[in-house]
PDB file of C-alpha atoms in Angstrom:
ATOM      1  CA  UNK Y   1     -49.036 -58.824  27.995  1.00 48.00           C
ATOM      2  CA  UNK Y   2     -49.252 -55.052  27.092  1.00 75.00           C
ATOM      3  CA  UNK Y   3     -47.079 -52.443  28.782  1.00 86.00           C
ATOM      4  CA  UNK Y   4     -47.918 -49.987  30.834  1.00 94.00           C
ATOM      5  CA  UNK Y   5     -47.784 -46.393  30.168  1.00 96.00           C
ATOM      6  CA  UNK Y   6     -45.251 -46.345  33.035  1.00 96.00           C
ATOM      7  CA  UNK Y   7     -43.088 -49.227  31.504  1.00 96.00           C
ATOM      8  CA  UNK Y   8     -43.240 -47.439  27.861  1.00 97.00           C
ATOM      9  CA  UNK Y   9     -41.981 -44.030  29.384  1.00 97.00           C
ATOM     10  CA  UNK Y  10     -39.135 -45.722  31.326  1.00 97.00           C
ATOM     11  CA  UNK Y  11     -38.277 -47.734  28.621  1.00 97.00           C
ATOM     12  CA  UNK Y  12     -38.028 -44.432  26.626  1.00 97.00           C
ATOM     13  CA  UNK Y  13     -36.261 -42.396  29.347  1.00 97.00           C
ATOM     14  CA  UNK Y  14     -33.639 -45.410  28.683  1.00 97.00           C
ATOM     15  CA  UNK Y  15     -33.169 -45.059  25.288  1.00 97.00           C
ATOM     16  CA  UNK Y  16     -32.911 -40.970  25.667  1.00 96.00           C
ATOM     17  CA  UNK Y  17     -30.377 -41.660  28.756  1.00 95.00           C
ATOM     18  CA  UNK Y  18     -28.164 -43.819  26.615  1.00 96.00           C
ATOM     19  CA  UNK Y  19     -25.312 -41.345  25.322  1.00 96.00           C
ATOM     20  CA  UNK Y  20     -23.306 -44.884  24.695  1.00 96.00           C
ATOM     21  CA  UNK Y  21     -25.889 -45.766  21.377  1.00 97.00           C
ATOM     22  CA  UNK Y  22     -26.506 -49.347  22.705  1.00 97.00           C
ATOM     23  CA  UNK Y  23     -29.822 -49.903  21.101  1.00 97.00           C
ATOM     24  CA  UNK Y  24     -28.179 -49.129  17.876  1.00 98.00           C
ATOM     25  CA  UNK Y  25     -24.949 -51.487  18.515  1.00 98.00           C
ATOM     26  CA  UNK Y  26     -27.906 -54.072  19.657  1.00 97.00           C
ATOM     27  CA  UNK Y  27     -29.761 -53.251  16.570  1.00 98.00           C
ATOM     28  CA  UNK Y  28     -26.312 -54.287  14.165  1.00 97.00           C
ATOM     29  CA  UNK Y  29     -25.293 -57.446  16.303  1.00 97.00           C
ATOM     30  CA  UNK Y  30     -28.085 -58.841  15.772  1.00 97.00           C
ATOM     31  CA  UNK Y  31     -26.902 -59.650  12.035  1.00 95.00           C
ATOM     32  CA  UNK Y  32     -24.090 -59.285  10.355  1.00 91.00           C
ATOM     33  CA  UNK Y  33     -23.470 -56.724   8.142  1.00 93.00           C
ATOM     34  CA  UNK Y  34     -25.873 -54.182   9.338  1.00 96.00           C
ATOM     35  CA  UNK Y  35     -24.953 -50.462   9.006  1.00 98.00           C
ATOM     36  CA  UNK Y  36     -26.633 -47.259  10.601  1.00 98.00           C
ATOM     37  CA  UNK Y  37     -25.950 -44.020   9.318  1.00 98.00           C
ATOM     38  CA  UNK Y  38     -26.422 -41.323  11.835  1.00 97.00           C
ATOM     39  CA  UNK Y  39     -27.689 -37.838  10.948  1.00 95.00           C
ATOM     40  CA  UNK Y  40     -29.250 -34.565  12.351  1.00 90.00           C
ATOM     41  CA  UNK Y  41     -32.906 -35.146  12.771  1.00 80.00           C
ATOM     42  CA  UNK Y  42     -33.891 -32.636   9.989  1.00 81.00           C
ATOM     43  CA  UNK Y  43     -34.784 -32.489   6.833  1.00 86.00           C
ATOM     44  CA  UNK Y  44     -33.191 -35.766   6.331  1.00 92.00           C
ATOM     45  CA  UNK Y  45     -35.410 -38.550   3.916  1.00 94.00           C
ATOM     46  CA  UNK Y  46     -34.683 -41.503   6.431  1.00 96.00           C
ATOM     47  CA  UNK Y  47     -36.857 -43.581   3.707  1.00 98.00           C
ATOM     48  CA  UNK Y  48     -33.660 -43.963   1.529  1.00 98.00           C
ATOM     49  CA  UNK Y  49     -31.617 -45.016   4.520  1.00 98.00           C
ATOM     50  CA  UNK Y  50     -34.024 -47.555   5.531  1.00 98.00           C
ATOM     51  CA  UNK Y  51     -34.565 -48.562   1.930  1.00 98.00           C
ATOM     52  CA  UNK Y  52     -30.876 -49.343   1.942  1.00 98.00           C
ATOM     53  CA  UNK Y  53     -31.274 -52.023   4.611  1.00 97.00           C
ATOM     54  CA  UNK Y  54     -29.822 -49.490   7.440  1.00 98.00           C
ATOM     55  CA  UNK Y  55     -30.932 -47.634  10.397  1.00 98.00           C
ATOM     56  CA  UNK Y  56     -31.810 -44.345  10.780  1.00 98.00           C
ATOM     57  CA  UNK Y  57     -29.962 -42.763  14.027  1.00 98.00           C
ATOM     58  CA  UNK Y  58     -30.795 -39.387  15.167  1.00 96.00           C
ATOM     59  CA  UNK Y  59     -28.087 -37.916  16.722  1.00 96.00           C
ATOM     60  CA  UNK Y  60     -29.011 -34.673  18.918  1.00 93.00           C
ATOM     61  CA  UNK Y  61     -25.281 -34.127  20.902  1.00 90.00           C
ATOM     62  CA  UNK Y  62     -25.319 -35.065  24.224  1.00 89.00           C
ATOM     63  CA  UNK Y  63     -27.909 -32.421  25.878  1.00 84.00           C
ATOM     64  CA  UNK Y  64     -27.031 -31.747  29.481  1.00 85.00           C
ATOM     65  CA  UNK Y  65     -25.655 -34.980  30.543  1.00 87.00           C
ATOM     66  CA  UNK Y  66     -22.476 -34.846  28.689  1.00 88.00           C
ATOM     67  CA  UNK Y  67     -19.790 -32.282  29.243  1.00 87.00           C
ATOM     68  CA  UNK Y  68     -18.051 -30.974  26.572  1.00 87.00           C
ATOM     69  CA  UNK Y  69     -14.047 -31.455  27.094  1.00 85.00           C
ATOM     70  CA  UNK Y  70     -12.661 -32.526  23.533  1.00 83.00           C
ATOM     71  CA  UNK Y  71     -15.604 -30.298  21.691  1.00 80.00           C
ATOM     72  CA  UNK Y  72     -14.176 -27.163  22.418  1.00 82.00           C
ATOM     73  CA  UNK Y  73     -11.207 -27.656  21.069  1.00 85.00           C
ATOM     74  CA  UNK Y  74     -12.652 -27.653  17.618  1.00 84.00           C
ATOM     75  CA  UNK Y  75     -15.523 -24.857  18.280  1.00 84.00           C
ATOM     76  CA  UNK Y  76     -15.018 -21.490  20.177  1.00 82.00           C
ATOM     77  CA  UNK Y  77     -17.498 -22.189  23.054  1.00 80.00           C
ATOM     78  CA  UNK Y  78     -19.910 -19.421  22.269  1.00 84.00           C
ATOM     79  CA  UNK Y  79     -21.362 -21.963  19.430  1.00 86.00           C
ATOM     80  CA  UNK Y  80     -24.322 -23.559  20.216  1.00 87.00           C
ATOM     81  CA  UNK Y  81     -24.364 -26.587  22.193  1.00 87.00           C
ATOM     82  CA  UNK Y  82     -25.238 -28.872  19.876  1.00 89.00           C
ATOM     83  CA  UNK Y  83     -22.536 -29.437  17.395  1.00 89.00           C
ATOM     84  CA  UNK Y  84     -20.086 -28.878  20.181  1.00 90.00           C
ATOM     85  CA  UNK Y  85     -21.517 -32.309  21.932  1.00 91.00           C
ATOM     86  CA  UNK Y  86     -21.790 -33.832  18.736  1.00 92.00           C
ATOM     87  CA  UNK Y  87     -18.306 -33.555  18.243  1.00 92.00           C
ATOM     88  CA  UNK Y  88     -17.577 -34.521  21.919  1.00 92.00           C
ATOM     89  CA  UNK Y  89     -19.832 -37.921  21.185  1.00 94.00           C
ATOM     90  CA  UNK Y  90     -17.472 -38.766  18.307  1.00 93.00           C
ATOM     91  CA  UNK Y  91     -14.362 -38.266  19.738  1.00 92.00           C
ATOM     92  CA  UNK Y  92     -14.763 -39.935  22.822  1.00 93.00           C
ATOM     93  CA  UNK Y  93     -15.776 -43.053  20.577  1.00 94.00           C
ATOM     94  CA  UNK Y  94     -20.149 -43.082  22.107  1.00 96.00           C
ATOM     95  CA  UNK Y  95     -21.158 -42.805  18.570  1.00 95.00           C
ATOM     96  CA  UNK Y  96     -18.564 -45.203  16.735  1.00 95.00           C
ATOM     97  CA  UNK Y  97     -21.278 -47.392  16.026  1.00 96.00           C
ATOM     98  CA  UNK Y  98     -22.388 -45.311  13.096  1.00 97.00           C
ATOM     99  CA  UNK Y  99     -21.090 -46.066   9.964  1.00 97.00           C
ATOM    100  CA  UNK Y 100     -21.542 -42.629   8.288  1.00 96.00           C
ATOM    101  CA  UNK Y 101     -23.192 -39.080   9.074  1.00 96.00           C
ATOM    102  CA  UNK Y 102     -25.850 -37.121   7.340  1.00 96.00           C
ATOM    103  CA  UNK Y 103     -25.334 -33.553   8.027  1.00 93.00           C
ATOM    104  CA  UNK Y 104     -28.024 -31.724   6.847  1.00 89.00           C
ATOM    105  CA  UNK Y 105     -28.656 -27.681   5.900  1.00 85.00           C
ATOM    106  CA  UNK Y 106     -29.318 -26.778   9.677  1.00 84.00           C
ATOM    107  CA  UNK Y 107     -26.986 -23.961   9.890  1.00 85.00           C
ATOM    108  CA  UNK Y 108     -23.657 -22.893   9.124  1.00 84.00           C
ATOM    109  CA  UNK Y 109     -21.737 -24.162  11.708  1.00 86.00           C
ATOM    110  CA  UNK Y 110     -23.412 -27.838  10.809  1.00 86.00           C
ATOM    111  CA  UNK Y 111     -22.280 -26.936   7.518  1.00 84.00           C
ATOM    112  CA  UNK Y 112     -18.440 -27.065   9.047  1.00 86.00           C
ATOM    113  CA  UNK Y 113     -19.392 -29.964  11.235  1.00 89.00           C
ATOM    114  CA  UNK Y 114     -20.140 -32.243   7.804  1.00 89.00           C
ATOM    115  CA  UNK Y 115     -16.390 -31.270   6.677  1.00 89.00           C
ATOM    116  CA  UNK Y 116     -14.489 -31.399   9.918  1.00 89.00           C
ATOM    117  CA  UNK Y 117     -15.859 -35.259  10.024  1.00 92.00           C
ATOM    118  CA  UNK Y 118     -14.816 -35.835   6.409  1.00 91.00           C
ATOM    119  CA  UNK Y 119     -11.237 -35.003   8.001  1.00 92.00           C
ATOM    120  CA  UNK Y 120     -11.729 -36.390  11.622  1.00 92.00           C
ATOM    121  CA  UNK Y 121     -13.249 -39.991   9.709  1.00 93.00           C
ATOM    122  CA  UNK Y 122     -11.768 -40.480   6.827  1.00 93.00           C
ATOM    123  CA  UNK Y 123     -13.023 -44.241   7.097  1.00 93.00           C
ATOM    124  CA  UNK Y 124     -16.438 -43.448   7.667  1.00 95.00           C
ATOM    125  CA  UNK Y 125     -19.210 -41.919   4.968  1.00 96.00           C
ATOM    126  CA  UNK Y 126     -20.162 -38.499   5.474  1.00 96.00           C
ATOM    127  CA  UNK Y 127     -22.612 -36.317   3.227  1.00 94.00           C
ATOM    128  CA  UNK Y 128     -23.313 -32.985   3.660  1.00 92.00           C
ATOM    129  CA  UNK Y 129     -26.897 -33.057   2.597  1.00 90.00           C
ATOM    130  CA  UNK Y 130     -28.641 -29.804   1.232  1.00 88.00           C
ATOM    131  CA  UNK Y 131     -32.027 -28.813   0.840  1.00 87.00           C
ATOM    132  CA  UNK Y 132     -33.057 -25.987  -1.727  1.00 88.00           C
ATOM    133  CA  UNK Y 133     -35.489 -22.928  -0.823  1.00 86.00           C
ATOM    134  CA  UNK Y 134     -36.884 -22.844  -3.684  1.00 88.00           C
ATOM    135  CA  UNK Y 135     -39.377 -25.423  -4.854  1.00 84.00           C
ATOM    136  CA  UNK Y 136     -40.402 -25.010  -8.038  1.00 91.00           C
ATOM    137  CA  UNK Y 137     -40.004 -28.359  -9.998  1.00 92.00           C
ATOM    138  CA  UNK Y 138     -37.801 -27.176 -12.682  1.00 92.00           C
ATOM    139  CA  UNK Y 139     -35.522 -25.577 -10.446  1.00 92.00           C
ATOM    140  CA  UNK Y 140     -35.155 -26.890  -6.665  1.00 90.00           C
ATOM    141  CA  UNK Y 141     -37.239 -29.374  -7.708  1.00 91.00           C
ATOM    142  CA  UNK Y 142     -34.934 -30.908  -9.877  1.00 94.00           C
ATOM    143  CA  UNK Y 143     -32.161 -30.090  -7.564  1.00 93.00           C
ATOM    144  CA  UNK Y 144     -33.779 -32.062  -4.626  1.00 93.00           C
ATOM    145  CA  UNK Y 145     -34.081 -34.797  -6.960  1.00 94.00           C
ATOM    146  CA  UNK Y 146     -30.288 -34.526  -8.017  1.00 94.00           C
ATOM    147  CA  UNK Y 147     -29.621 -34.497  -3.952  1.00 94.00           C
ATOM    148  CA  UNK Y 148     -31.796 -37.674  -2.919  1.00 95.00           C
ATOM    149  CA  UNK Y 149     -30.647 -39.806  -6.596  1.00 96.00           C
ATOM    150  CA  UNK Y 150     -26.876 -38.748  -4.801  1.00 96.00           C
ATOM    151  CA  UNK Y 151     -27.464 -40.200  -1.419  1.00 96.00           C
ATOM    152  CA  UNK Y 152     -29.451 -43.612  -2.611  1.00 97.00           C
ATOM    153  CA  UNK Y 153     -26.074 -43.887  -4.818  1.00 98.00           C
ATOM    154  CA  UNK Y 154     -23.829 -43.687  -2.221  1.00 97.00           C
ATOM    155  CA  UNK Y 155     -25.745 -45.838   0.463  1.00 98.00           C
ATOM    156  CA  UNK Y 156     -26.048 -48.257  -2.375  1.00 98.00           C
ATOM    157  CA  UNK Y 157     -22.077 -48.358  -3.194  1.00 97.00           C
ATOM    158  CA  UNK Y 158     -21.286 -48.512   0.599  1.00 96.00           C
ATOM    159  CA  UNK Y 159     -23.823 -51.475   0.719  1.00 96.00           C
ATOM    160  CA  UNK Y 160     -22.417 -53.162  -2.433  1.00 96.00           C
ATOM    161  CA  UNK Y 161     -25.952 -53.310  -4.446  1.00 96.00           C
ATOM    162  CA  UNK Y 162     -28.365 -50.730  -5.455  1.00 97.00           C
ATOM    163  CA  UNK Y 163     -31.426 -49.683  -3.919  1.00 98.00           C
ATOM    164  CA  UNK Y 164     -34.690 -50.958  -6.052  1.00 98.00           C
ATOM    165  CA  UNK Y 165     -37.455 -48.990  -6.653  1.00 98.00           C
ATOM    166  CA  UNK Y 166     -39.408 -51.606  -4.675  1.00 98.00           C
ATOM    167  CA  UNK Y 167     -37.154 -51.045  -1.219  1.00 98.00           C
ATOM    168  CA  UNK Y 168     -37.769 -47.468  -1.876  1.00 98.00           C
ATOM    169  CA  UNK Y 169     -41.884 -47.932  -2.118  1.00 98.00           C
ATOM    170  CA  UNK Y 170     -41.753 -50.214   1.109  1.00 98.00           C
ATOM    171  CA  UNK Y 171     -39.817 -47.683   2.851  1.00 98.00           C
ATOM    172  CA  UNK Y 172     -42.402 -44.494   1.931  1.00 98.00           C
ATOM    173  CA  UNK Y 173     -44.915 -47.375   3.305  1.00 98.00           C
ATOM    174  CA  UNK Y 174     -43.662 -47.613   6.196  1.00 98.00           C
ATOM    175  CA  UNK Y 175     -42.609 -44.631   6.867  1.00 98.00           C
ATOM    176  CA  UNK Y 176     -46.339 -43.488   5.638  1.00 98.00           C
ATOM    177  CA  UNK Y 177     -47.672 -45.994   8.692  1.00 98.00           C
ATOM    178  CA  UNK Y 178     -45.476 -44.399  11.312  1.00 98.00           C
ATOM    179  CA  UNK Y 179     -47.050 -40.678  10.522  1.00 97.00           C
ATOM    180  CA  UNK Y 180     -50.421 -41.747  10.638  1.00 98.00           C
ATOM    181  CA  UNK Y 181     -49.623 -43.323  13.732  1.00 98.00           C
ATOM    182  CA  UNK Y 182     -48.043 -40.234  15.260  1.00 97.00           C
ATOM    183  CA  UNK Y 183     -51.323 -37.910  13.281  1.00 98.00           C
ATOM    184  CA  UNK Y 184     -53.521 -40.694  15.533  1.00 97.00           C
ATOM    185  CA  UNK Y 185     -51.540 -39.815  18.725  1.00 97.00           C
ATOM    186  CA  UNK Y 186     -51.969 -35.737  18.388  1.00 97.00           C
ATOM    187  CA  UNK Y 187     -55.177 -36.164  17.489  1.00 97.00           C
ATOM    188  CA  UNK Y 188     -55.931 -38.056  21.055  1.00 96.00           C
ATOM    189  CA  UNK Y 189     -54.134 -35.577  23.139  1.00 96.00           C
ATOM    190  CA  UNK Y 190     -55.729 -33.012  21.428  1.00 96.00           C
ATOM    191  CA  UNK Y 191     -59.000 -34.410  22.919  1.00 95.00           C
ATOM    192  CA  UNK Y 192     -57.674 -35.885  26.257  1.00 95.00           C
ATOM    193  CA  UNK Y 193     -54.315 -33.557  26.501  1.00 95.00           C
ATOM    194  CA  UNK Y 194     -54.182 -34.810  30.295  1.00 95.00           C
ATOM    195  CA  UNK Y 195     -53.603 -38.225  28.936  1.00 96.00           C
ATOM    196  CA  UNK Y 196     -50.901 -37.584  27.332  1.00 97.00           C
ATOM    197  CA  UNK Y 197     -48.247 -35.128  28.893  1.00 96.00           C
ATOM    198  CA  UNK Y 198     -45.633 -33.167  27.169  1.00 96.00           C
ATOM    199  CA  UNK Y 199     -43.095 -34.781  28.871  1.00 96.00           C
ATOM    200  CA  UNK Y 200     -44.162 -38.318  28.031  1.00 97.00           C
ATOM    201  CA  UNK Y 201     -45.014 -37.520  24.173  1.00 97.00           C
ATOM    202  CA  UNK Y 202     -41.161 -36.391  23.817  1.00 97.00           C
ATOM    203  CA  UNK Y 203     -39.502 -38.747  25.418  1.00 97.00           C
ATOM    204  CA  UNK Y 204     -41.516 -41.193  22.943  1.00 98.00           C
ATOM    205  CA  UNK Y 205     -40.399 -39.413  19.880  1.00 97.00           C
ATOM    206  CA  UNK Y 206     -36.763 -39.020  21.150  1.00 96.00           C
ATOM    207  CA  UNK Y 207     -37.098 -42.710  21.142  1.00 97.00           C
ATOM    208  CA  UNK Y 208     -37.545 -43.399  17.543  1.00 97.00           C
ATOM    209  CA  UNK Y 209     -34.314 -41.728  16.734  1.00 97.00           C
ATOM    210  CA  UNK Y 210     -32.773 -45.113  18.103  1.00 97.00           C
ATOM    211  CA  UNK Y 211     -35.225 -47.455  16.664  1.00 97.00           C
ATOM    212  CA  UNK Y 212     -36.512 -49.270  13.533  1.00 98.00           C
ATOM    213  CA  UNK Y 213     -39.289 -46.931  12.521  1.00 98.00           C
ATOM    214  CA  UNK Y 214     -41.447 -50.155  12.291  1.00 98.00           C
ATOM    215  CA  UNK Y 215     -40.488 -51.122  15.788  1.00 97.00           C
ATOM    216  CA  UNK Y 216     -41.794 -47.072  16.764  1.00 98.00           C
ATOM    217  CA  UNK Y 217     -44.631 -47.429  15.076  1.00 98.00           C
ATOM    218  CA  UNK Y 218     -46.023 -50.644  17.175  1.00 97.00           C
ATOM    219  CA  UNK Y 219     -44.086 -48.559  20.276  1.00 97.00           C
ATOM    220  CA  UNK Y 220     -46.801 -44.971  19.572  1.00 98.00           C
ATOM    221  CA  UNK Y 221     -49.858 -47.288  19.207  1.00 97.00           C
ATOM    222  CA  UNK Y 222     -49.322 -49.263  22.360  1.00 97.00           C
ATOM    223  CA  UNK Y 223     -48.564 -46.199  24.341  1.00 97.00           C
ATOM    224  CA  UNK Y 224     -51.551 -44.825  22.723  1.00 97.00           C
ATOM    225  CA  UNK Y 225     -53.787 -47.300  23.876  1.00 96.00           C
ATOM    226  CA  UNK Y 226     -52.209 -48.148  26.952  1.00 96.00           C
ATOM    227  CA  UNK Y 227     -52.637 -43.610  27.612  1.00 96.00           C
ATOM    228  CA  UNK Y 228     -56.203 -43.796  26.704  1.00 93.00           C
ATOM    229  CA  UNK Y 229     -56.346 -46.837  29.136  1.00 91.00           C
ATOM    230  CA  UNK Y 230     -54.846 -45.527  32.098  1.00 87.00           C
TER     231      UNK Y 230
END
Protein backbone atom coordinates (compact mmCIF):
# COMPACT_ATOMS: atom_id res chain seq x y z
CA UNK A 1 0.00 0.00 0.00
CA UNK A 2 1.61 3.44 -0.83
CA UNK A 3 1.91 6.20 1.75
CA UNK A 4 0.41 9.15 1.89
CA UNK A 5 1.95 12.44 1.49
CA UNK A 6 0.79 12.99 5.10
CA UNK A 7 2.38 9.66 6.39
CA UNK A 8 5.81 10.50 4.38
CA UNK A 9 6.02 14.07 6.04
CA UNK A 10 5.34 12.69 9.56
CA UNK A 11 7.51 10.01 9.09
CA UNK A 12 10.14 12.68 8.16
CA UNK A 13 9.23 15.18 10.92
CA UNK A 14 10.29 11.90 13.04
CA UNK A 15 13.45 11.36 11.77
CA UNK A 16 14.30 15.38 11.97
CA UNK A 17 12.77 15.27 15.72
CA UNK A 18 15.08 12.48 16.71
CA UNK A 19 18.18 14.33 18.44
CA UNK A 20 18.77 10.59 20.06
CA UNK A 21 20.08 9.13 16.24
CA UNK A 22 17.75 6.05 16.54
CA UNK A 23 17.35 5.38 12.90
CA UNK A 24 21.04 5.20 12.71
CA UNK A 25 21.47 2.82 15.96
CA UNK A 26 18.43 0.84 14.08
CA UNK A 27 20.32 1.02 10.92
CA UNK A 28 23.74 -0.85 12.80
CA UNK A 29 21.64 -3.45 14.90
CA UNK A 30 20.38 -4.71 12.28
CA UNK A 31 23.88 -6.51 11.53
CA UNK A 32 26.74 -6.79 13.14
CA UNK A 33 29.54 -4.91 12.46
CA UNK A 34 28.02 -1.97 10.82
CA UNK A 35 29.69 1.46 11.26
CA UNK A 36 28.35 5.09 10.41
CA UNK A 37 30.58 7.84 10.21
CA UNK A 38 28.93 11.11 10.88
CA UNK A 39 29.95 14.35 9.16
CA UNK A 40 28.85 17.99 8.31
CA UNK A 41 26.58 17.82 5.36
CA UNK A 42 29.06 19.64 3.02
CA UNK A 43 31.31 19.07 0.69
CA UNK A 44 31.67 15.65 2.00
CA UNK A 45 31.91 12.55 -0.96
CA UNK A 46 29.41 10.26 1.06
CA UNK A 47 30.10 7.75 -2.06
CA UNK A 48 33.38 6.59 -0.32
CA UNK A 49 31.60 6.15 2.98
CA UNK A 50 28.94 4.14 1.51
CA UNK A 51 31.44 2.32 -0.67
CA UNK A 52 33.02 1.27 2.59
CA UNK A 53 29.91 -0.62 3.69
CA UNK A 54 28.89 2.41 6.21
CA UNK A 55 26.35 5.02 6.58
CA UNK A 56 26.44 8.36 5.83
CA UNK A 57 25.02 10.54 8.94
CA UNK A 58 24.52 14.15 8.60
CA UNK A 59 24.90 15.74 11.64
CA UNK A 60 23.44 19.48 11.73
CA UNK A 61 23.72 20.20 15.92
CA UNK A 62 20.69 20.12 17.56
CA UNK A 63 18.72 23.29 15.97
CA UNK A 64 16.30 24.76 18.46
CA UNK A 65 15.26 21.79 20.35
CA UNK A 66 18.38 21.21 22.21
CA UNK A 67 19.87 23.61 24.68
CA UNK A 68 23.28 24.07 24.82
CA UNK A 69 24.66 23.42 28.59
CA UNK A 70 28.04 21.39 28.12
CA UNK A 71 28.73 23.32 24.53
CA UNK A 72 29.61 26.42 25.97
CA UNK A 73 32.05 25.37 27.92
CA UNK A 74 34.24 24.64 24.98
CA UNK A 75 33.00 27.73 22.65
CA UNK A 76 32.52 31.41 23.84
CA UNK A 77 28.73 31.64 23.12
CA UNK A 78 28.92 34.32 20.49
CA UNK A 79 29.95 31.28 17.97
CA UNK A 80 27.45 30.16 15.86
CA UNK A 81 25.00 27.73 16.95
CA UNK A 82 25.94 25.02 15.18
CA UNK A 83 29.18 23.65 16.35
CA UNK A 84 28.18 24.68 19.82
CA UNK A 85 25.15 21.91 19.61
CA UNK A 86 27.30 19.68 17.89
CA UNK A 87 29.48 19.54 20.67
CA UNK A 88 26.51 19.46 23.15
CA UNK A 89 25.16 16.17 21.01
CA UNK A 90 28.50 14.46 21.70
CA UNK A 91 28.94 15.05 25.08
CA UNK A 92 25.74 14.23 26.33
CA UNK A 93 26.34 10.74 24.52
CA UNK A 94 22.93 11.44 21.46
CA UNK A 95 25.47 10.92 18.83
CA UNK A 96 27.65 7.94 20.32
CA UNK A 97 26.38 5.87 17.73
CA UNK A 98 28.82 7.24 15.22
CA UNK A 99 31.88 5.64 14.86
CA UNK A 100 33.93 8.58 13.47
CA UNK A 101 33.38 12.33 12.23
CA UNK A 102 34.04 14.01 8.96
CA UNK A 103 34.62 17.58 9.56
CA UNK A 104 34.77 19.27 6.54
CA UNK A 105 36.28 22.99 5.32
CA UNK A 106 33.03 24.85 6.54
CA UNK A 107 34.70 27.44 8.52
CA UNK A 108 37.22 28.02 10.99
CA UNK A 109 35.67 27.27 13.99
CA UNK A 110 34.68 23.64 12.29
CA UNK A 111 38.21 23.60 11.62
CA UNK A 112 38.76 23.55 15.72
CA UNK A 113 35.73 21.37 16.11
CA UNK A 114 37.66 18.38 13.91
CA UNK A 115 40.66 18.74 16.57
CA UNK A 116 38.84 19.27 19.82
CA UNK A 117 37.11 15.67 18.88
CA UNK A 118 40.49 14.14 18.05
CA UNK A 119 41.11 15.05 21.90
CA UNK A 120 37.48 14.65 23.32
CA UNK A 121 37.43 10.82 21.25
CA UNK A 122 40.44 9.52 21.16
CA UNK A 123 38.65 6.05 20.39
CA UNK A 124 36.72 7.23 17.66
CA UNK A 125 38.02 8.26 13.84
CA UNK A 126 38.01 11.76 13.08
CA UNK A 127 39.25 13.51 9.73
CA UNK A 128 39.40 16.89 9.16
CA UNK A 129 38.53 16.85 5.52
CA UNK A 130 39.66 19.79 3.16
CA UNK A 131 38.60 20.92 -0.03
CA UNK A 132 40.96 23.10 -2.33
CA UNK A 133 39.81 26.47 -4.17
CA UNK A 134 41.55 25.96 -6.79
CA UNK A 135 40.66 23.38 -9.39
CA UNK A 136 42.93 23.07 -11.86
CA UNK A 137 43.92 19.32 -12.30
CA UNK A 138 47.53 19.62 -11.75
CA UNK A 139 47.17 21.54 -8.76
CA UNK A 140 43.85 21.18 -6.52
CA UNK A 141 43.08 18.68 -8.72
CA UNK A 142 45.63 16.48 -7.69
CA UNK A 143 45.24 17.62 -4.18
CA UNK A 144 41.50 16.57 -4.05
CA UNK A 145 42.61 13.38 -5.31
CA UNK A 146 45.40 13.08 -2.54
CA UNK A 147 42.33 14.06 0.02
CA UNK A 148 39.60 11.42 -1.20
CA UNK A 149 42.70 8.36 -1.88
CA UNK A 150 43.29 9.52 2.23
CA UNK A 151 39.81 9.00 3.44
CA UNK A 152 38.97 5.57 1.31
CA UNK A 153 42.39 4.49 3.19
CA UNK A 154 41.35 5.15 6.40
CA UNK A 155 37.63 3.88 6.16
CA UNK A 156 39.25 0.87 4.63
CA UNK A 157 41.83 0.26 7.70
CA UNK A 158 39.00 0.98 10.25
CA UNK A 159 36.92 -1.65 8.25
CA UNK A 160 39.81 -4.17 8.03
CA UNK A 161 39.74 -4.53 3.97
CA UNK A 162 40.07 -2.09 1.24
CA UNK A 163 37.57 -0.46 -0.73
CA UNK A 164 37.45 -1.95 -4.55
CA UNK A 165 37.11 0.02 -7.35
CA UNK A 166 33.85 -1.86 -7.95
CA UNK A 167 32.19 -0.65 -4.33
CA UNK A 168 33.35 2.69 -5.37
CA UNK A 169 31.44 2.51 -9.05
CA UNK A 170 28.22 1.10 -7.24
CA UNK A 171 28.34 3.82 -4.84
CA UNK A 172 28.67 6.87 -7.71
CA UNK A 173 25.57 4.63 -9.07
CA UNK A 174 23.70 5.02 -6.56
CA UNK A 175 24.40 7.98 -5.47
CA UNK A 176 23.92 9.08 -9.38
CA UNK A 177 20.08 7.52 -8.92
CA UNK A 178 19.35 9.53 -5.81
CA UNK A 179 20.20 13.05 -7.76
CA UNK A 180 18.20 12.32 -10.59
CA UNK A 181 15.59 11.50 -8.30
CA UNK A 182 15.86 14.73 -6.34
CA UNK A 183 16.52 16.75 -10.28
CA UNK A 184 12.86 14.79 -10.95
CA UNK A 185 11.38 16.27 -7.71
CA UNK A 186 12.48 20.16 -8.47
CA UNK A 187 11.57 19.78 -11.68
CA UNK A 188 7.74 18.89 -10.49
CA UNK A 189 7.50 21.66 -8.04
CA UNK A 190 8.81 23.84 -10.40
CA UNK A 191 5.62 23.12 -12.45
CA UNK A 192 3.10 22.41 -9.59
CA UNK A 193 5.11 24.45 -6.66
CA UNK A 194 1.68 24.17 -4.63
CA UNK A 195 2.23 20.49 -4.61
CA UNK A 196 5.05 20.50 -3.07
CA UNK A 197 5.65 23.04 -0.13
CA UNK A 198 8.86 24.30 1.20
CA UNK A 199 8.25 22.96 4.33
CA UNK A 200 7.54 19.42 3.18
CA UNK A 201 10.56 19.31 0.51
CA UNK A 202 13.01 20.00 3.63
CA UNK A 203 11.88 17.99 5.98
CA UNK A 204 12.35 15.18 3.15
CA UNK A 205 15.91 16.05 2.53
CA UNK A 206 16.71 16.46 6.30
CA UNK A 207 15.62 12.92 6.20
CA UNK A 208 18.24 11.40 4.09
CA UNK A 209 20.90 12.56 6.42
CA UNK A 210 19.65 9.50 8.61
CA UNK A 211 19.07 7.08 5.90
CA UNK A 212 20.60 4.66 3.34
CA UNK A 213 20.70 6.89 0.30
CA UNK A 214 19.03 3.89 -1.52
CA UNK A 215 16.32 3.74 1.08
CA UNK A 216 15.90 8.00 0.20
CA UNK A 217 15.84 7.46 -3.07
CA UNK A 218 12.60 4.99 -3.09
CA UNK A 219 11.47 7.61 0.00
CA UNK A 220 11.65 11.12 -2.90
CA UNK A 221 9.89 9.04 -5.62
CA UNK A 222 7.01 7.86 -3.51
CA UNK A 223 6.49 11.25 -2.04
CA UNK A 224 6.75 12.42 -5.51
CA UNK A 225 4.07 10.49 -6.76
CA UNK A 226 2.05 10.31 -3.84
CA UNK A 227 2.44 14.89 -4.13
CA UNK A 228 1.42 14.77 -7.67
CA UNK A 229 -1.45 12.44 -6.44
CA UNK A 230 -2.87 14.32 -3.76
Amino acid sequence: MSMTVAAIVQHCQNLYEDLNFNAVREWKAAAPGRKAIGFMPFYVPREIIHAAGMLPVGVLGGGDQLDVIHGDAYYQSYICRIPRSTIELAVTGRIDCLDGMLFPSICDVIRNLSGMWQLKFPDKYVKYFDVPQNYDPAIGGAYYVHEMQSLRDDLAALRGRPVTDDELRASIAAYNLHRQALRRLYDARSAEPWKFPTSEIYLLLRAGLVMPVEAHTSLIEDYAAAARAA
